mmCIF file of C-alpha atoms and ligand atoms in Angstrom:
data_model
loop_
_atom_site.group_PDB
_atom_site.id
_atom_site.type_symbol
_atom_site.label_atom_id
_atom_site.label_comp_id
_atom_site.label_asym_id
_atom_site.label_seq_id
_atom_site.Cartn_x
_atom_site.Cartn_y
_atom_site.Cartn_z
ATOM 1 C CA MET A 1 96.955 118.069 60.455
ATOM 2 C CA ALA A 2 94.504 115.673 62.085
ATOM 3 C CA ASN A 3 91.143 116.815 63.377
ATOM 4 C CA ILE A 4 90.552 115.546 66.907
ATOM 5 C CA ALA A 5 87.113 115.028 68.440
ATOM 6 C CA PHE A 6 87.513 114.965 72.238
ATOM 7 C CA PHE A 7 84.757 113.570 74.486
ATOM 8 C CA GLY A 8 84.571 113.899 78.274
ATOM 9 C CA LEU A 9 85.721 117.212 79.715
ATOM 10 C CA GLY A 10 85.682 116.346 83.414
ATOM 11 C CA ASN A 11 88.453 116.553 85.996
ATOM 12 C CA MET A 12 90.920 114.808 83.693
ATOM 13 C CA GLY A 13 89.595 115.386 80.180
ATOM 14 C CA ALA A 14 89.291 119.183 80.372
ATOM 15 C CA SER A 15 93.016 119.588 81.081
ATOM 16 C CA MET A 16 93.981 116.934 78.533
ATOM 17 C CA ALA A 17 91.953 118.661 75.805
ATOM 18 C CA LYS A 18 93.493 122.013 76.779
ATOM 19 C CA ASN A 19 96.982 120.554 76.351
ATOM 20 C CA LEU A 20 96.079 119.329 72.861
ATOM 21 C CA VAL A 21 94.903 122.840 71.994
ATOM 22 C CA LYS A 22 98.132 124.274 73.407
ATOM 23 C CA ALA A 23 100.064 121.896 71.135
ATOM 24 C CA ASN A 24 98.205 123.488 68.183
ATOM 25 C CA PHE A 25 95.948 120.565 67.310
ATOM 26 C CA VAL A 26 92.511 121.258 65.900
ATOM 27 C CA VAL A 27 90.277 119.968 68.701
ATOM 28 C CA THR A 28 86.476 119.804 68.660
ATOM 29 C CA VAL A 29 85.042 119.071 72.094
ATOM 30 C CA TYR A 30 81.821 117.583 73.410
ATOM 31 C CA ASP A 31 80.547 116.843 76.920
ATOM 32 C CA LEU A 32 77.075 116.302 78.351
ATOM 33 C CA VAL A 33 77.782 119.322 80.565
ATOM 34 C CA GLY A 34 77.546 122.457 78.413
ATOM 35 C CA SER A 35 79.573 124.627 80.793
ATOM 36 C CA GLN A 36 82.577 122.314 80.344
ATOM 37 C CA VAL A 37 82.316 122.694 76.569
ATOM 38 C CA GLN A 38 82.202 126.457 77.060
ATOM 39 C CA LEU A 39 85.314 126.326 79.257
ATOM 40 C CA LEU A 40 87.237 124.575 76.502
ATOM 41 C CA ALA A 41 85.930 126.963 73.859
ATOM 42 C CA GLU A 42 87.467 129.761 75.917
ATOM 43 C CA ALA A 43 90.756 127.834 75.851
ATOM 44 C CA GLY A 44 90.702 127.687 72.029
ATOM 45 C CA ALA A 45 88.862 124.435 71.245
ATOM 46 C CA THR A 46 85.932 124.260 68.823
ATOM 47 C CA PRO A 47 82.734 123.681 70.824
ATOM 48 C CA SER A 48 80.068 121.272 69.636
ATOM 49 C CA SER A 49 76.584 120.555 70.888
ATOM 50 C CA SER A 50 76.122 116.996 69.616
ATOM 51 C CA ILE A 51 78.126 113.880 68.819
ATOM 52 C CA PRO A 52 77.548 114.165 65.022
ATOM 53 C CA GLU A 53 78.741 117.771 65.094
ATOM 54 C CA ALA A 54 81.838 116.813 67.109
ATOM 55 C CA VAL A 55 82.951 114.113 64.656
ATOM 56 C CA ALA A 56 81.873 115.787 61.409
ATOM 57 C CA SER A 57 85.475 116.264 60.226
ATOM 58 C CA ALA A 58 87.320 114.114 62.770
ATOM 59 C CA ASP A 59 89.922 111.499 61.978
ATOM 60 C CA VAL A 60 90.965 110.982 65.602
ATOM 61 C CA VAL A 61 88.580 110.370 68.525
ATOM 62 C CA ILE A 62 89.787 110.715 72.109
ATOM 63 C CA SER A 63 87.490 109.805 75.013
ATOM 64 C CA MET A 64 87.926 110.321 78.760
ATOM 65 C CA LEU A 65 84.717 109.037 80.344
ATOM 66 C CA PRO A 66 83.673 107.602 83.719
ATOM 67 C CA ALA A 67 83.286 103.899 82.796
ATOM 68 C CA GLY A 68 83.064 101.297 80.019
ATOM 69 C CA LYS A 69 79.300 101.651 79.527
ATOM 70 C CA HIS A 70 79.749 105.357 78.727
ATOM 71 C CA VAL A 71 82.468 104.638 76.152
ATOM 72 C CA ASP A 72 80.412 101.875 74.550
ATOM 73 C CA SER A 73 77.288 104.012 74.272
ATOM 74 C CA LEU A 74 79.236 107.055 73.013
ATOM 75 C CA TYR A 75 80.824 105.025 70.223
ATOM 76 C CA PHE A 76 78.007 102.616 69.321
ATOM 77 C CA GLY A 77 74.783 104.201 70.601
ATOM 78 C CA ALA A 78 72.085 105.536 68.286
ATOM 79 C CA ASN A 79 73.479 108.518 66.372
ATOM 80 C CA GLY A 80 76.752 107.972 68.207
ATOM 81 C CA VAL A 81 80.289 108.345 66.921
ATOM 82 C CA LEU A 82 80.244 105.279 64.673
ATOM 83 C CA ASP A 83 77.142 106.423 62.820
ATOM 84 C CA ASN A 84 78.741 109.733 61.959
ATOM 85 C CA ILE A 85 82.484 109.405 61.453
ATOM 86 C CA ALA A 86 84.486 108.859 58.244
ATOM 87 C CA ASP A 87 86.311 105.547 57.680
ATOM 88 C CA ASN A 88 89.658 104.572 59.193
ATOM 89 C CA ALA A 89 89.500 106.853 62.218
ATOM 90 C CA LEU A 90 91.887 106.281 65.130
ATOM 91 C CA PHE A 91 90.000 105.875 68.421
ATOM 92 C CA ILE A 92 91.992 106.481 71.618
ATOM 93 C CA ASP A 93 90.092 105.711 74.809
ATOM 94 C CA CYS A 94 91.893 107.076 77.886
ATOM 95 C CA SER A 95 89.161 106.123 80.389
ATOM 96 C CA THR A 96 89.786 103.390 82.961
ATOM 97 C CA ILE A 97 87.438 100.550 81.948
ATOM 98 C CA GLU A 98 87.262 96.720 82.050
ATOM 99 C CA SER A 99 89.891 95.207 79.755
ATOM 100 C CA LYS A 100 87.301 92.847 78.245
ATOM 101 C CA THR A 101 85.128 95.860 77.346
ATOM 102 C CA ALA A 102 88.165 97.464 75.684
ATOM 103 C CA ILE A 103 88.807 94.259 73.707
ATOM 104 C CA ASN A 104 85.161 94.091 72.672
ATOM 105 C CA ILE A 105 85.163 97.756 71.594
ATOM 106 C CA GLY A 106 88.377 97.208 69.625
ATOM 107 C CA GLU A 107 86.878 94.232 67.771
ATOM 108 C CA LYS A 108 83.678 96.097 66.906
ATOM 109 C CA LEU A 109 85.630 99.112 65.637
ATOM 110 C CA ARG A 110 87.987 96.981 63.568
ATOM 111 C CA SER A 111 85.070 95.205 61.920
ATOM 112 C CA CYS A 112 83.764 98.647 60.902
ATOM 113 C CA GLY A 113 87.089 99.762 59.389
ATOM 114 C CA HIS A 114 88.430 101.788 62.314
ATOM 115 C CA ARG A 115 91.476 101.547 64.607
ATOM 116 C CA PHE A 116 91.482 101.489 68.409
ATOM 117 C CA ILE A 117 93.886 101.650 71.319
ATOM 118 C CA ASP A 118 93.085 101.646 75.025
ATOM 119 C CA ALA A 119 95.260 104.254 76.722
ATOM 120 C CA PRO A 120 94.384 104.616 80.417
ATOM 121 C CA VAL A 121 96.491 107.023 82.421
ATOM 122 C CA SER A 122 98.370 107.327 85.657
ATOM 123 C CA GLY A 123 99.212 110.693 87.182
ATOM 124 C CA GLY A 124 95.794 112.003 88.208
ATOM 125 C CA VAL A 125 94.385 115.497 87.940
ATOM 126 C CA ALA A 126 97.757 117.147 88.614
ATOM 127 C CA GLY A 127 99.412 115.102 85.851
ATOM 128 C CA ALA A 128 96.596 115.951 83.438
ATOM 129 C CA ALA A 129 96.981 119.677 84.177
ATOM 130 C CA ALA A 130 100.786 119.578 83.892
ATOM 131 C CA GLY A 131 100.695 117.477 80.716
ATOM 132 C CA ASN A 132 102.916 114.818 82.252
ATOM 133 C CA LEU A 133 100.539 111.861 82.470
ATOM 134 C CA THR A 134 101.765 108.318 82.022
ATOM 135 C CA PHE A 135 99.862 106.536 79.239
ATOM 136 C CA ILE A 136 99.639 102.743 79.437
ATOM 137 C CA VAL A 137 98.565 101.589 76.007
ATOM 138 C CA GLY A 138 97.072 98.412 74.608
ATOM 139 C CA GLY A 139 96.938 98.024 70.837
ATOM 140 C CA ASN A 140 99.003 97.188 67.796
ATOM 141 C CA LYS A 141 102.358 98.869 67.238
ATOM 142 C CA THR A 142 101.255 100.839 64.164
ATOM 143 C CA ASP A 143 98.280 102.376 65.942
ATOM 144 C CA PHE A 144 100.448 103.011 68.999
ATOM 145 C CA ASP A 145 103.019 104.810 66.842
ATOM 146 C CA ASP A 146 100.297 106.845 65.131
ATOM 147 C CA ALA A 147 98.862 107.877 68.512
ATOM 148 C CA GLN A 148 102.221 109.016 69.938
ATOM 149 C CA VAL A 149 101.936 112.557 68.622
ATOM 150 C CA TYR A 150 98.649 113.110 70.493
ATOM 151 C CA LEU A 151 99.662 111.285 73.667
ATOM 152 C CA GLN A 152 102.921 113.246 73.847
ATOM 153 C CA ALA A 153 100.938 116.481 73.967
ATOM 154 C CA MET A 154 99.182 115.239 77.114
ATOM 155 C CA GLY A 155 101.789 113.045 78.774
ATOM 156 C CA LYS A 156 105.418 112.280 79.403
ATOM 157 C CA ASN A 157 105.853 108.508 79.695
ATOM 158 C CA ILE A 158 104.063 106.418 77.091
ATOM 159 C CA PHE A 159 104.184 102.619 77.305
ATOM 160 C CA LEU A 160 102.887 99.901 75.011
ATOM 161 C CA ALA A 161 101.768 97.139 77.397
ATOM 162 C CA GLY A 162 100.573 94.663 74.758
ATOM 163 C CA ASN A 163 97.491 94.070 72.606
ATOM 164 C CA ILE A 164 94.163 95.870 73.022
ATOM 165 C CA GLY A 165 93.031 95.558 76.659
ATOM 166 C CA ALA A 166 96.596 95.216 77.980
ATOM 167 C CA GLY A 167 96.748 98.895 78.881
ATOM 168 C CA GLN A 168 93.785 98.428 81.212
ATOM 169 C CA VAL A 169 95.256 95.307 82.806
ATOM 170 C CA ALA A 170 98.625 97.001 83.429
ATOM 171 C CA LYS A 171 96.943 100.060 84.883
ATOM 172 C CA ILE A 172 94.824 98.189 87.405
ATOM 173 C CA CYS A 173 97.745 95.940 88.410
ATOM 174 C CA ASN A 174 99.638 99.140 89.206
ATOM 175 C CA ASN A 175 96.743 100.665 91.127
ATOM 176 C CA MET A 176 96.113 97.479 93.101
ATOM 177 C CA LEU A 177 99.769 97.577 94.171
ATOM 178 C CA LEU A 178 99.416 101.269 95.015
ATOM 179 C CA ALA A 179 96.433 100.528 97.290
ATOM 180 C CA VAL A 180 98.418 97.812 99.083
ATOM 181 C CA LEU A 181 101.451 100.100 99.466
ATOM 182 C CA MET A 182 99.375 102.992 100.773
ATOM 183 C CA ALA A 183 97.594 100.812 103.335
ATOM 184 C CA GLY A 184 100.840 99.093 104.354
ATOM 185 C CA THR A 185 102.740 102.360 104.732
ATOM 186 C CA SER A 186 99.902 103.826 106.821
ATOM 187 C CA GLU A 187 99.901 100.729 109.008
ATOM 188 C CA ALA A 188 103.652 100.912 109.648
ATOM 189 C CA LEU A 189 103.639 104.652 110.308
ATOM 190 C CA GLN A 190 100.764 104.416 112.784
ATOM 191 C CA MET A 191 102.426 101.507 114.606
ATOM 192 C CA GLY A 192 105.521 103.693 114.993
ATOM 193 C CA ILE A 193 103.402 106.566 116.320
ATOM 194 C CA ASP A 194 101.594 104.214 118.737
ATOM 195 C CA ASN A 195 104.977 103.304 120.122
ATOM 196 C CA GLY A 196 106.084 106.873 120.623
ATOM 197 C CA LEU A 197 107.950 107.559 117.378
ATOM 198 C CA ASP A 198 107.832 110.791 115.410
ATOM 199 C CA PRO A 199 106.265 109.983 111.997
ATOM 200 C CA LYS A 200 108.772 112.257 110.227
ATOM 201 C CA VAL A 201 111.715 110.419 111.804
ATOM 202 C CA MET A 202 110.005 107.096 111.111
ATOM 203 C CA SER A 203 109.486 108.094 107.446
ATOM 204 C CA ASP A 204 113.136 109.176 107.073
ATOM 205 C CA ILE A 205 114.291 105.839 108.466
ATOM 206 C CA MET A 206 112.023 103.767 106.198
ATOM 207 C CA LEU A 207 113.025 105.885 103.190
ATOM 208 C CA GLN A 208 116.615 104.748 103.680
ATOM 209 C CA SER A 209 115.640 101.180 104.574
ATOM 210 C CA SER A 210 114.014 98.249 102.857
ATOM 211 C CA GLY A 211 110.447 99.539 103.377
ATOM 212 C CA ARG A 212 111.127 102.395 100.953
ATOM 213 C CA ASN A 213 108.315 102.897 98.408
ATOM 214 C CA TRP A 214 106.552 105.516 96.267
ATOM 215 C CA THR A 215 104.131 106.590 99.020
ATOM 216 C CA LEU A 216 107.024 107.413 101.367
ATOM 217 C CA GLU A 217 108.994 109.134 98.621
ATOM 218 C CA LEU A 218 106.279 111.334 97.180
ATOM 219 C CA TYR A 219 102.915 110.954 98.905
ATOM 220 C CA ASN A 220 103.297 110.408 102.654
ATOM 221 C CA PRO A 221 99.850 109.599 104.141
ATOM 222 C CA CYS A 222 100.580 111.016 107.624
ATOM 223 C CA PRO A 223 99.602 114.696 107.990
ATOM 224 C CA ASP A 224 102.408 117.258 108.172
ATOM 225 C CA VAL A 225 105.267 114.916 107.370
ATOM 226 C CA MET A 226 105.521 116.215 103.802
ATOM 227 C CA PRO A 227 104.408 119.584 102.370
ATOM 228 C CA ASN A 228 102.181 119.891 99.298
ATOM 229 C CA VAL A 229 100.551 116.464 99.504
ATOM 230 C CA PRO A 230 96.860 115.776 100.253
ATOM 231 C CA SER A 231 97.602 114.445 103.782
ATOM 232 C CA SER A 232 98.895 117.903 104.755
ATOM 233 C CA ASN A 233 95.772 119.529 103.319
ATOM 234 C CA GLN A 234 92.959 117.598 105.082
ATOM 235 C CA TYR A 235 93.229 114.966 102.323
ATOM 236 C CA GLN A 236 91.721 117.344 99.754
ATOM 237 C CA GLY A 237 92.585 116.993 96.059
ATOM 238 C CA GLY A 238 94.587 114.079 94.694
ATOM 239 C CA PHE A 239 93.096 110.676 93.831
ATOM 240 C CA LEU A 240 89.701 110.039 95.440
ATOM 241 C CA VAL A 241 88.904 106.994 97.583
ATOM 242 C CA ASP A 242 85.868 106.497 95.283
ATOM 243 C CA LEU A 243 88.185 106.218 92.256
ATOM 244 C CA MET A 244 90.523 103.836 94.073
ATOM 245 C CA ASN A 245 87.470 101.705 94.870
ATOM 246 C CA LYS A 246 86.461 101.759 91.205
ATOM 247 C CA ASP A 247 89.950 100.556 90.195
ATOM 248 C CA LEU A 248 90.070 97.885 92.908
ATOM 249 C CA ALA A 249 86.707 96.521 91.721
ATOM 250 C CA LEU A 250 88.144 96.338 88.184
ATOM 251 C CA ALA A 251 91.249 94.636 89.570
ATOM 252 C CA MET A 252 89.180 92.019 91.415
ATOM 253 C CA SER A 253 87.029 91.234 88.373
ATOM 254 C CA THR A 254 90.174 90.903 86.224
ATOM 255 C CA ALA A 255 91.739 88.626 88.845
ATOM 256 C CA ALA A 256 88.616 86.444 88.881
ATOM 257 C CA GLU A 257 88.739 85.941 85.102
ATOM 258 C CA ASN A 258 92.035 84.038 85.246
ATOM 259 C CA GLN A 259 91.940 82.786 88.849
ATOM 260 C CA SER A 260 94.777 85.102 89.845
ATOM 261 C CA VAL A 261 95.572 84.839 93.550
ATOM 262 C CA VAL A 262 95.223 88.338 95.027
ATOM 263 C CA PRO A 263 94.768 88.123 98.822
ATOM 264 C CA LEU A 264 96.448 91.465 99.511
ATOM 265 C CA GLY A 265 94.443 93.147 96.753
ATOM 266 C CA LYS A 266 91.223 91.752 98.266
ATOM 267 C CA LEU A 267 92.169 92.947 101.711
ATOM 268 C CA ALA A 268 93.047 96.392 100.398
ATOM 269 C CA GLN A 269 89.702 96.475 98.576
ATOM 270 C CA SER A 270 87.806 95.658 101.797
ATOM 271 C CA MET A 271 89.686 98.377 103.653
ATOM 272 C CA PHE A 272 89.102 101.035 101.008
ATOM 273 C CA GLN A 273 85.431 100.013 100.717
ATOM 274 C CA MET A 274 84.882 100.364 104.479
ATOM 275 C CA HIS A 275 86.760 103.663 104.390
ATOM 276 C CA GLY A 276 84.611 104.940 101.505
ATOM 277 C CA ASN A 277 81.391 103.739 103.147
ATOM 278 C CA ALA A 278 82.365 105.634 106.296
ATOM 279 C CA GLY A 279 81.984 108.898 104.368
ATOM 280 C CA ASN A 280 85.528 109.308 103.039
ATOM 281 C CA GLY A 281 84.834 108.660 99.359
ATOM 282 C CA LYS A 282 85.622 112.204 98.273
ATOM 283 C CA LEU A 283 88.909 112.372 100.190
ATOM 284 C CA ASP A 284 92.275 111.510 98.697
ATOM 285 C CA PHE A 285 93.074 107.794 98.962
ATOM 286 C CA SER A 286 95.995 108.455 101.339
ATOM 287 C CA SER A 287 93.278 109.198 103.940
ATOM 288 C CA ILE A 288 93.256 105.415 104.531
ATOM 289 C CA PHE A 289 95.838 106.442 107.149
ATOM 290 C CA LYS A 290 92.884 107.632 109.300
ATOM 291 C CA ALA A 291 91.551 104.067 109.437
ATOM 292 C CA TYR A 292 94.542 103.092 111.605
ATOM 293 C CA LYS A 293 94.326 105.987 114.047
ATOM 294 C CA HIS A 294 93.156 105.432 117.591
ATOM 295 C CA ASN A 295 90.186 107.628 118.478
HETATM 296 P P1 NAD B 1 84.717 113.041 85.581
HETATM 297 O O1 NAD B 1 83.485 112.414 86.111
HETATM 298 O O2 NAD B 1 85.271 114.269 86.246
HETATM 299 O O3 NAD B 1 84.531 113.394 84.030
HETATM 300 C C1 NAD B 1 83.836 112.597 83.118
HETATM 301 C C2 NAD B 1 83.194 113.515 82.096
HETATM 302 O O4 NAD B 1 82.589 112.723 81.078
HETATM 303 C C3 NAD B 1 82.085 114.387 82.687
HETATM 304 O O5 NAD B 1 82.329 115.738 82.375
HETATM 305 C C4 NAD B 1 80.806 113.856 82.004
HETATM 306 O O6 NAD B 1 79.835 114.874 81.800
HETATM 307 C C5 NAD B 1 81.385 113.357 80.697
HETATM 308 N N1 NAD B 1 80.543 112.394 79.998
HETATM 309 C C6 NAD B 1 79.925 111.288 80.483
HETATM 310 N N2 NAD B 1 79.272 110.645 79.495
HETATM 311 C C7 NAD B 1 79.499 111.352 78.350
HETATM 312 C C8 NAD B 1 79.113 111.205 76.993
HETATM 313 N N3 NAD B 1 78.340 110.191 76.594
HETATM 314 N N4 NAD B 1 79.514 112.128 76.099
HETATM 315 C C9 NAD B 1 80.301 113.155 76.471
HETATM 316 N N5 NAD B 1 80.711 113.364 77.755
HETATM 317 C C10 NAD B 1 80.305 112.460 78.675
HETATM 318 O O7 NAD B 1 85.823 111.874 85.571
HETATM 319 P P2 NAD B 1 87.409 112.043 85.584
HETATM 320 O O8 NAD B 1 87.906 112.163 86.986
HETATM 321 O O9 NAD B 1 87.800 113.048 84.560
HETATM 322 O O10 NAD B 1 87.841 110.576 85.104
HETATM 323 C C11 NAD B 1 87.681 110.156 83.761
HETATM 324 C C12 NAD B 1 88.305 108.792 83.601
HETATM 325 O O11 NAD B 1 89.690 108.851 83.973
HETATM 326 C C13 NAD B 1 87.678 107.704 84.496
HETATM 327 O O12 NAD B 1 87.599 106.514 83.759
HETATM 328 C C14 NAD B 1 88.648 107.593 85.668
HETATM 329 O O13 NAD B 1 88.633 106.328 86.272
HETATM 330 C C15 NAD B 1 89.974 107.889 84.976
HETATM 331 N N6 NAD B 1 91.017 108.436 85.840
HETATM 332 C C16 NAD B 1 90.731 109.441 86.699
HETATM 333 C C17 NAD B 1 91.750 109.946 87.512
HETATM 334 C C18 NAD B 1 91.476 111.079 88.468
HETATM 335 O O14 NAD B 1 92.343 111.345 89.329
HETATM 336 N N7 NAD B 1 90.348 111.772 88.381
HETATM 337 C C19 NAD B 1 93.048 109.431 87.431
HETATM 338 C C20 NAD B 1 93.309 108.415 86.499
HETATM 339 C C21 NAD B 1 92.280 107.929 85.701
#
């Protein structure tokens, strides 16, 4: 049985590590925040108070950190993972980071005798808690196959998008489209309301018509059209505007690298940036609906 060292026990990582414990893996956990480590110890993980301690007997490393610079410094910083782990470890980074950083990390790890896949996720905090995340992986097929057993304990749909870095590209393409769909759906719904339509009736019509999309099916942005979604709970919970802005910035930098033409993505980014700057950063991203409302 593999020994897993898990780093980053925040909103996503804590639940993901718990699901690995539930699947009977031996999981040693580390986070800069001691109380998060304690939380996982109570759930059956082995706590550690330093990176060397966390990787002492690890052959698999899983990280779920805020951004690329955190992953890079965790792996390669002084007395970091690389300085302390045995050869031929499998590194699985589930954070959302720049694809070129993922490629760079993969090359550095390979040159030191380790294996790496980027495995960003879709499904958010609820998916992490339920263990039904979608993993979008970049890496070689052998490493992907070897990682399946761990990813299956945390997720439901697991895709190989291509080589290292491809997981990140696929993820931000998806999230750029999601931002466009959420803004577009909000725009259409509010135009209906402005012209006297009931948003529930409007949503039912579009759901059976050619405007049908994921936001209308599962995540309606207009309050009280759908139960149990953030829009019907003052836009609390869900996927934060701040995180959508992070992903849109990654999407725009990826687009710039290969001169991809992304006018709708750019427009969506401007809208979500203005919305975040107006104090909505900690609301769910479906709150973009408010940007269309007349005061
Ligand atoms: P978070 O800020 O809640 O958690 C990050 C954790 O990493 C924190 O507990 C922090 O203390 C820890 N950390 C930072 N540097 C560390 C280090 N060097 N060593 C150990 N621990 C360290 O973030 P989150 O919401 O869990 O998101 C994590 C990643 O998942 C991000 O890349 C994010 O973009 C992505 N993501 C988040 C969501 C979401 O809905 N929250 C959805 C999909 C993807």
